[in-house]
mmCIF file of C-alpha atoms in Angstrom:
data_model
loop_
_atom_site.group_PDB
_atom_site.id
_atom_site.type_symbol
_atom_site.label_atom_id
_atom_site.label_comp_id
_atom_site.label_asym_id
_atom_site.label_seq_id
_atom_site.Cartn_x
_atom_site.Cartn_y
_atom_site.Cartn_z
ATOM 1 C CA UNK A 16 267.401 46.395 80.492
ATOM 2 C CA UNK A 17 266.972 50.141 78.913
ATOM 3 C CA UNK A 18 263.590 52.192 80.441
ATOM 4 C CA UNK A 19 262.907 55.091 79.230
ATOM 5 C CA UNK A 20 260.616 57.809 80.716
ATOM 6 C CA UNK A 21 259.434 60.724 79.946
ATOM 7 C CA UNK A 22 257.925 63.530 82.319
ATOM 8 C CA UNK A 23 255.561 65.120 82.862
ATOM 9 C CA UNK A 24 252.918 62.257 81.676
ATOM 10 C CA UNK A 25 250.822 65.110 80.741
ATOM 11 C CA UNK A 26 251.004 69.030 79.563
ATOM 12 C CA UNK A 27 248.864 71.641 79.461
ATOM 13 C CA UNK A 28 250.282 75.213 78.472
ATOM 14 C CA UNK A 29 248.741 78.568 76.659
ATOM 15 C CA UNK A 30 249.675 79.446 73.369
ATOM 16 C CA UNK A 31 252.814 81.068 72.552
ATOM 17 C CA UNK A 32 254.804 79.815 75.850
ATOM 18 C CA UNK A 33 258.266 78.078 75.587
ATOM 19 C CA UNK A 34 258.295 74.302 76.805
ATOM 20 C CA UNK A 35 260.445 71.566 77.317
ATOM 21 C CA UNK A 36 259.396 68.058 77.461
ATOM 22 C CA UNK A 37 262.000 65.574 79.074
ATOM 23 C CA UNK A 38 263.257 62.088 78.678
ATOM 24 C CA UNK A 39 265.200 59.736 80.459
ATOM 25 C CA UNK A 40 266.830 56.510 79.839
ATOM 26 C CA UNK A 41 268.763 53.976 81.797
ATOM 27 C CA UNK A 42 271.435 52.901 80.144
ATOM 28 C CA UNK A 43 273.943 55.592 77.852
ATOM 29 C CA UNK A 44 274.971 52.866 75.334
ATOM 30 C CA UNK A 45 273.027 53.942 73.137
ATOM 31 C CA UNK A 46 273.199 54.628 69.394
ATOM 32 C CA UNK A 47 270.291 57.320 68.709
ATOM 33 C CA UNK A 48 267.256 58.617 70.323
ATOM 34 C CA UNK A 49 264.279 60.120 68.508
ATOM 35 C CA UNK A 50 261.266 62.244 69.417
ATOM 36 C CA UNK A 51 258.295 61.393 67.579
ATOM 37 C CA UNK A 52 254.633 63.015 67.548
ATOM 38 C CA UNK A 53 251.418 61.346 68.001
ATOM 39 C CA UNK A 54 248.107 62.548 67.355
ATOM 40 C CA UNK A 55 244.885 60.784 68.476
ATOM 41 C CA UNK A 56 243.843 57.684 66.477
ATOM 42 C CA UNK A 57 247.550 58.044 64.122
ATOM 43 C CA UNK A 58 250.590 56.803 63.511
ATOM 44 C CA UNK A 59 254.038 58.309 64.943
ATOM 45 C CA UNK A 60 255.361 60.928 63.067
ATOM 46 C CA UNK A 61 259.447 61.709 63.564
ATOM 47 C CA UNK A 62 260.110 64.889 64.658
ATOM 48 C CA UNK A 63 263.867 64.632 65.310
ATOM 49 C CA UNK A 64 266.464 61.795 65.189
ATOM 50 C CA UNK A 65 269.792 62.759 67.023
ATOM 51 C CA UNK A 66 272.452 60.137 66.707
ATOM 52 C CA UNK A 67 274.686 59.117 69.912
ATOM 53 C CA UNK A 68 277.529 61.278 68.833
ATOM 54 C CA UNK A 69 275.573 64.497 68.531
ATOM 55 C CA UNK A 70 274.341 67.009 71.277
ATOM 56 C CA UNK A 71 271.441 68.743 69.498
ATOM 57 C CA UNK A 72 269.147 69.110 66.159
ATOM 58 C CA UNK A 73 266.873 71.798 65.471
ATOM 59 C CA UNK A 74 263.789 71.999 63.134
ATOM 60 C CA UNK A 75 262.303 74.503 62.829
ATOM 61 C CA UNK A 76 260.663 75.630 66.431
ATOM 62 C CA UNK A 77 261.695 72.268 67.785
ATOM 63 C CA UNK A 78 264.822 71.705 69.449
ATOM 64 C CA UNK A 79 265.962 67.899 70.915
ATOM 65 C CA UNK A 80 268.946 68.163 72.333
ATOM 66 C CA UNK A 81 271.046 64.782 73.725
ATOM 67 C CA UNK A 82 273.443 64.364 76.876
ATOM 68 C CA UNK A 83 273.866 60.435 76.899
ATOM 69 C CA UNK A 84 276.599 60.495 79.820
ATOM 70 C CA UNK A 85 273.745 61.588 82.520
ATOM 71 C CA UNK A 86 270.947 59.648 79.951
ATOM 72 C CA UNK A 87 268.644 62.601 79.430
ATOM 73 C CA UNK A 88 267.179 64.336 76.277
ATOM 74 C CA UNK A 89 264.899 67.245 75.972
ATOM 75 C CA UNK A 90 262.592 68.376 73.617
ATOM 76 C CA UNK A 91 261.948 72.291 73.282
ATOM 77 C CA UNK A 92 259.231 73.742 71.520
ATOM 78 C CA UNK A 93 259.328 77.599 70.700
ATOM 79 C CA UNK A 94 255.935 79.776 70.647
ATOM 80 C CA UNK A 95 253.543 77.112 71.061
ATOM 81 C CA UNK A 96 250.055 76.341 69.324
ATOM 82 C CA UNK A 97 247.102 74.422 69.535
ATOM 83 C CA UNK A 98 248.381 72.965 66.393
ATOM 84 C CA UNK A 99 251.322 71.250 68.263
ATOM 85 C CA UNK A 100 248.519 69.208 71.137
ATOM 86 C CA UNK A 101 249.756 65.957 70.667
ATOM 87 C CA UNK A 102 250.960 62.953 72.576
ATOM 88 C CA UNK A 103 255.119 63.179 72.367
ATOM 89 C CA UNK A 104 257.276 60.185 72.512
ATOM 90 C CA UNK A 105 260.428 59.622 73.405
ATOM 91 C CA UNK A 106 262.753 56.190 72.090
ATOM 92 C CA UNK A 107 266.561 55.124 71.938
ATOM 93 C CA UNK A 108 268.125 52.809 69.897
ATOM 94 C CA UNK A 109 270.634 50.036 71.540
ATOM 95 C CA UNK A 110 271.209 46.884 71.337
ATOM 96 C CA UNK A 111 271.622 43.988 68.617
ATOM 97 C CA UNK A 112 267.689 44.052 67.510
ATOM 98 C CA UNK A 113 267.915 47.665 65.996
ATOM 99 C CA UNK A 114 264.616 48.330 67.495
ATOM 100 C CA UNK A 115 263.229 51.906 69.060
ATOM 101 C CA UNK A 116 262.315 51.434 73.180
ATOM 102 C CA UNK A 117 259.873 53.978 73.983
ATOM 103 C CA UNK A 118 258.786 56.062 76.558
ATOM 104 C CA UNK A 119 255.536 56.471 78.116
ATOM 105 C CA UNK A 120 255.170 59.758 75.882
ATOM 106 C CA UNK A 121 254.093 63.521 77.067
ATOM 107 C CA UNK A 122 250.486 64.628 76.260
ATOM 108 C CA UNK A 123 250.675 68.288 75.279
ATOM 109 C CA UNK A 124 247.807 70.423 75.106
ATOM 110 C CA UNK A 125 247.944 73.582 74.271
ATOM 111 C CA UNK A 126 244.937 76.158 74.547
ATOM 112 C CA UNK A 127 244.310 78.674 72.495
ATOM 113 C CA UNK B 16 256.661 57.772 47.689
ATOM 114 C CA UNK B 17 253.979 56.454 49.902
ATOM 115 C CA UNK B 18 256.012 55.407 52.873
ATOM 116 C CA UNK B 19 255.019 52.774 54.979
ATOM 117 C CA UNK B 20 251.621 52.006 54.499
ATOM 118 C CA UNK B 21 249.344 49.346 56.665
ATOM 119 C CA UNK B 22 245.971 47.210 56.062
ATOM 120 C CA UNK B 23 243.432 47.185 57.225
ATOM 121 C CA UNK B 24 243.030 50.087 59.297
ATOM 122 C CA UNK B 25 240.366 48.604 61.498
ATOM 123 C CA UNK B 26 239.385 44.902 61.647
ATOM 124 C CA UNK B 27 237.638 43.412 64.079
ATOM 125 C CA UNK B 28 237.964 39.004 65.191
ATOM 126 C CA UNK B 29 236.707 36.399 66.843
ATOM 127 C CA UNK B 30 238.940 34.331 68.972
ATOM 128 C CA UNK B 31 240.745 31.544 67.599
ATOM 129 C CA UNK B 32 240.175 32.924 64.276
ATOM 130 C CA UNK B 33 243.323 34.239 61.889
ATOM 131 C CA UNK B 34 244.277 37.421 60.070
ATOM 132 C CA UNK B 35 247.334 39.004 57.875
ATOM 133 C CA UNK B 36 248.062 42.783 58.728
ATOM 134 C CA UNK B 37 249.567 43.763 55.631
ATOM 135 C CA UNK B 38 252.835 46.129 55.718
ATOM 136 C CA UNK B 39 254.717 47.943 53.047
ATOM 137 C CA UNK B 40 257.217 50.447 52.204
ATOM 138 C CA UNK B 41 258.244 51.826 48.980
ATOM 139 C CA UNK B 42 261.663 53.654 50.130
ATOM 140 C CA UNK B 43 263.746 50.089 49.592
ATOM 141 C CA UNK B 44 264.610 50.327 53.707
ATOM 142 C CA UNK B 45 266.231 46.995 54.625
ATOM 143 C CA UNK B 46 265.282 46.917 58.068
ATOM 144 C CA UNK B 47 260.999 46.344 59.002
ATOM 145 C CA UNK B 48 259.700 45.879 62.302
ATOM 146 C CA UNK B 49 256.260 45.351 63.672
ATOM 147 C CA UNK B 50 255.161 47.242 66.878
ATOM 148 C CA UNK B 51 252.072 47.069 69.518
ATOM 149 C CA UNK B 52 251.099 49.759 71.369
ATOM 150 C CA UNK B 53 248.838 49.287 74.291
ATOM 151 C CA UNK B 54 247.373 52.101 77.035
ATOM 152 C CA UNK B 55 250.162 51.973 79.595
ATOM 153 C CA UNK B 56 252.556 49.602 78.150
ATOM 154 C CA UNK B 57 253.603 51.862 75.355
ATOM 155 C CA UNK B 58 255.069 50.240 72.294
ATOM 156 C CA UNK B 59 256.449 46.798 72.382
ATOM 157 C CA UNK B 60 258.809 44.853 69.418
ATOM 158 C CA UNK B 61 257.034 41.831 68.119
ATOM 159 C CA UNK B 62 259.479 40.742 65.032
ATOM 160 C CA UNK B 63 261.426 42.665 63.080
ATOM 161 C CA UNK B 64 263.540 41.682 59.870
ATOM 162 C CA UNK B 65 267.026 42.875 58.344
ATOM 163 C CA UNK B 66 266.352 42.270 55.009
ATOM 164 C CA UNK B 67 264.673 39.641 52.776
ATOM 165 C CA UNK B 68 264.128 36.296 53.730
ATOM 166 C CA UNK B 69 265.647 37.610 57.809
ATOM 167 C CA UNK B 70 263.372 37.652 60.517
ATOM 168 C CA UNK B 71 263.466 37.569 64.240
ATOM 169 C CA UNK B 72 261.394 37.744 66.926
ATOM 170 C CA UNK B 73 261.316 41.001 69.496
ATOM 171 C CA UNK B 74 259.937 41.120 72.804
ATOM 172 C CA UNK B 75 256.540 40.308 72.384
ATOM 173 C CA UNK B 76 256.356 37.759 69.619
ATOM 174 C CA UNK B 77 254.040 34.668 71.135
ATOM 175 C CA UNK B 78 250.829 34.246 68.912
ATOM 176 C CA UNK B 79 252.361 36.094 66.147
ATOM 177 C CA UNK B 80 254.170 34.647 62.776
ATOM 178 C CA UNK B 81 255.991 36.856 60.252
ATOM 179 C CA UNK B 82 257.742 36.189 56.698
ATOM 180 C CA UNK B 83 259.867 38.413 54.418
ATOM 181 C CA UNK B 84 259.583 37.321 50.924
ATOM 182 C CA UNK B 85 260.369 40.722 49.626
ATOM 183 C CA UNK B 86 262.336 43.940 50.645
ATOM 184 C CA UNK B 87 259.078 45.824 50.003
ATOM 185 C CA UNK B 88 256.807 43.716 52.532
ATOM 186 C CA UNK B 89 256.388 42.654 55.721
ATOM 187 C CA UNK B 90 253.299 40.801 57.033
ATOM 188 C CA UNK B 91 252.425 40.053 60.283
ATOM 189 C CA UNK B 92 250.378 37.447 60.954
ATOM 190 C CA UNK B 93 247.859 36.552 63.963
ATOM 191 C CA UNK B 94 247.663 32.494 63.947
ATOM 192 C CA UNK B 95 244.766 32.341 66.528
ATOM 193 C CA UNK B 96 243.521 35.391 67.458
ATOM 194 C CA UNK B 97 242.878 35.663 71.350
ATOM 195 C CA UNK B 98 241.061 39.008 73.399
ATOM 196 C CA UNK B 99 244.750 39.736 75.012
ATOM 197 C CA UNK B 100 245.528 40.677 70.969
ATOM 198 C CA UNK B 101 243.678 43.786 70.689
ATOM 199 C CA UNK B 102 246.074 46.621 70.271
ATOM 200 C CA UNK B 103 247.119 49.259 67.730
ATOM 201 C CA UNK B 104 249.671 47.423 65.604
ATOM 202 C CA UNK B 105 252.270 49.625 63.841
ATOM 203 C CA UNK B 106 254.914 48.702 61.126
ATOM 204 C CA UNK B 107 258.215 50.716 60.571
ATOM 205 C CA UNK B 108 261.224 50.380 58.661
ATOM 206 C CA UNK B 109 264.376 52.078 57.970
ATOM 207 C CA UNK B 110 267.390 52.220 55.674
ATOM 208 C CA UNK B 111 269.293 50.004 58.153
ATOM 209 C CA UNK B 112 269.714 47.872 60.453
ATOM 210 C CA UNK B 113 272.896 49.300 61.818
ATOM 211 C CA UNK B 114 270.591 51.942 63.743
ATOM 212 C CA UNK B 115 272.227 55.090 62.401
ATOM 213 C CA UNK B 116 268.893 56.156 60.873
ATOM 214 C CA UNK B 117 266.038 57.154 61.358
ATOM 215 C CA UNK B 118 262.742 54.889 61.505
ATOM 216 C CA UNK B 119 259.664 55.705 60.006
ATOM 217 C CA UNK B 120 256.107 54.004 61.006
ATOM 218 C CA UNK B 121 252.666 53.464 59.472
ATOM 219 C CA UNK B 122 249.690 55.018 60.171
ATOM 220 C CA UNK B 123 248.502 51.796 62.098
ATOM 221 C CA UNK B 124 245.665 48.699 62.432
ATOM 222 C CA UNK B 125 243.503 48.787 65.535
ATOM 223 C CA UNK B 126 242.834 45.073 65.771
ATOM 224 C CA UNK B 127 240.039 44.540 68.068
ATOM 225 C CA UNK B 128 239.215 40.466 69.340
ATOM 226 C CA UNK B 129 235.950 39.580 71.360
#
C-alpha cells in the first residue's frame, strides 16, 4: 500500500530564506505527484504537478523536483514571505482508482 | 470558468438525519472524486467517478452514496448522518482518468454531526 510522508510536520523560517520541504513515498510506481497549498479554513490549491517521467517543474519561486527510483520529491521555495505560511501537501498518483494519496502536509510559517 | 465549486460551505446535522453536498465543475473534466480530510488522517477517497453514469467507491465509502447523472456534477450524499461524519469534505476533478493530469479541488464543506 503507497504512504506518503512529508517532513518536517511543521516549519517555521524568517523571511527571505531558501527552504525545501520534503516528501516521501513507498512505492515508485507511480504516475505523478503534486504539491498543493493549503491555507487555514480552504481548499487545496495546486502548486505543481510533475508527471512520473519528469525530474523537475518550476513556477515561479517554487521548484518540485521528482526522483521516483529512491521515492522522494522536494519542494523549494526561493526568498520566502509571510505570504507563502501555509500548510503544504504532498500526493502521488498510482494505481487503477486515479485518485491523489496524500501526505501528512508541512506547516510553513514564515515571519516577517 | 468557476472551477469546482461545493455547497454548502458549512452545514451542521443531527444523527441519523440526511444531506446532499453538492459538487460541480464547469471545465468538462471526466474524472470527479470526493475527498475527507480529517486532523491526522489527512485526506481519504470516498467515491470517485470516470465519467457519466461511472462511479466507484474509494477507501472510505461506508455511509456515503454517490450518482453521476451528468459530466458537470457530482453529489455526494450522507444517507444517515452519524458524529464519526464530521470532516471537511472536498470534491476534485480532472480531465482524466488516466492520471496524466492534474487535479483540481473545491474550496470545501465542513460538515459538522452532534
Amino acid at each position: 500500500k503507497q504512504e506518503v510522508t512529508q517532513i518536517p510536520a511543521a516549519l517555521s523560517v524568517p523571511e527571505g530564506e531558501n527552504l525545501v520541504l520534503n516528501c516521501s513515498f513507498t512505492d515508485s510506481a507511480i504516475y505523478n505527484l503534486q504539491w498543493f497549498r493549503q491555507d487555514p479554513g480552504k481548499g487545496l490549491t495546486s502548486l505543481l504537478l510533475i508527471q512520473s517521467s519528469q525530474r523537475e517543474q518550476t513556477s515561479g519561486r517554487l521548484n518540485a523536483s521528482l526522483d521516483k527510483s529512491s521515492g522522494r520529491s522536494t519542494l523549494y521555495i526561493a526568498a520566502s514571505q509571510p505570504g507563502d505560511s501555509a500548510t503544504y501537501l504532498c500526493a502521488v498518483t498510482g494505481g487503477s482508482q486515479g485518485n491523489l494519496i496524500f501526505g501528512k502536509g508541512t506547516k510553513l510559517s514564515v515571519k516577517p | 470558468n468557476a472551477g469546482v465549486t461545493q455547497t454548502p460551505k458549512f452545514q451542521v446535522l443531527k444523527t441519523g438525519q440526511s444531506m446532499t453536498l453538492q459538487c460541480a465543475q464547469d471545465m468538462n473534466h471526466e474524472y470527479m472524486s470526493w475527498y475527507r480530510q480529517d486532523p491526522g488522517m489527512g485526506l481519504r477517497l470516498i467515491h470517485y467517478s470516470v465519467g457519466a453514469g461511472i462511479t466507484d467507491q474509494g477507501e472510505v465509502p461506508n455511509g456515503y452514496n454517490v450518482s453521476r447523472s451528468t459530466t458537470e456534477d457530482f453529489p455526494l450524499r450522507l444517507l444517515s448522518a452519524a458524529p464519526s461524519q464530521t470532516s471537511v469534505y472536498f470534491c476534485a476533478s480532472s480531465y482524466s482518468w488516466t492520471t496524466s493530469y492534474e487535479q483540481y479541488f473545491g474550496p470545501g464543506t465542513r460538515l459538522t454531526v452532534t
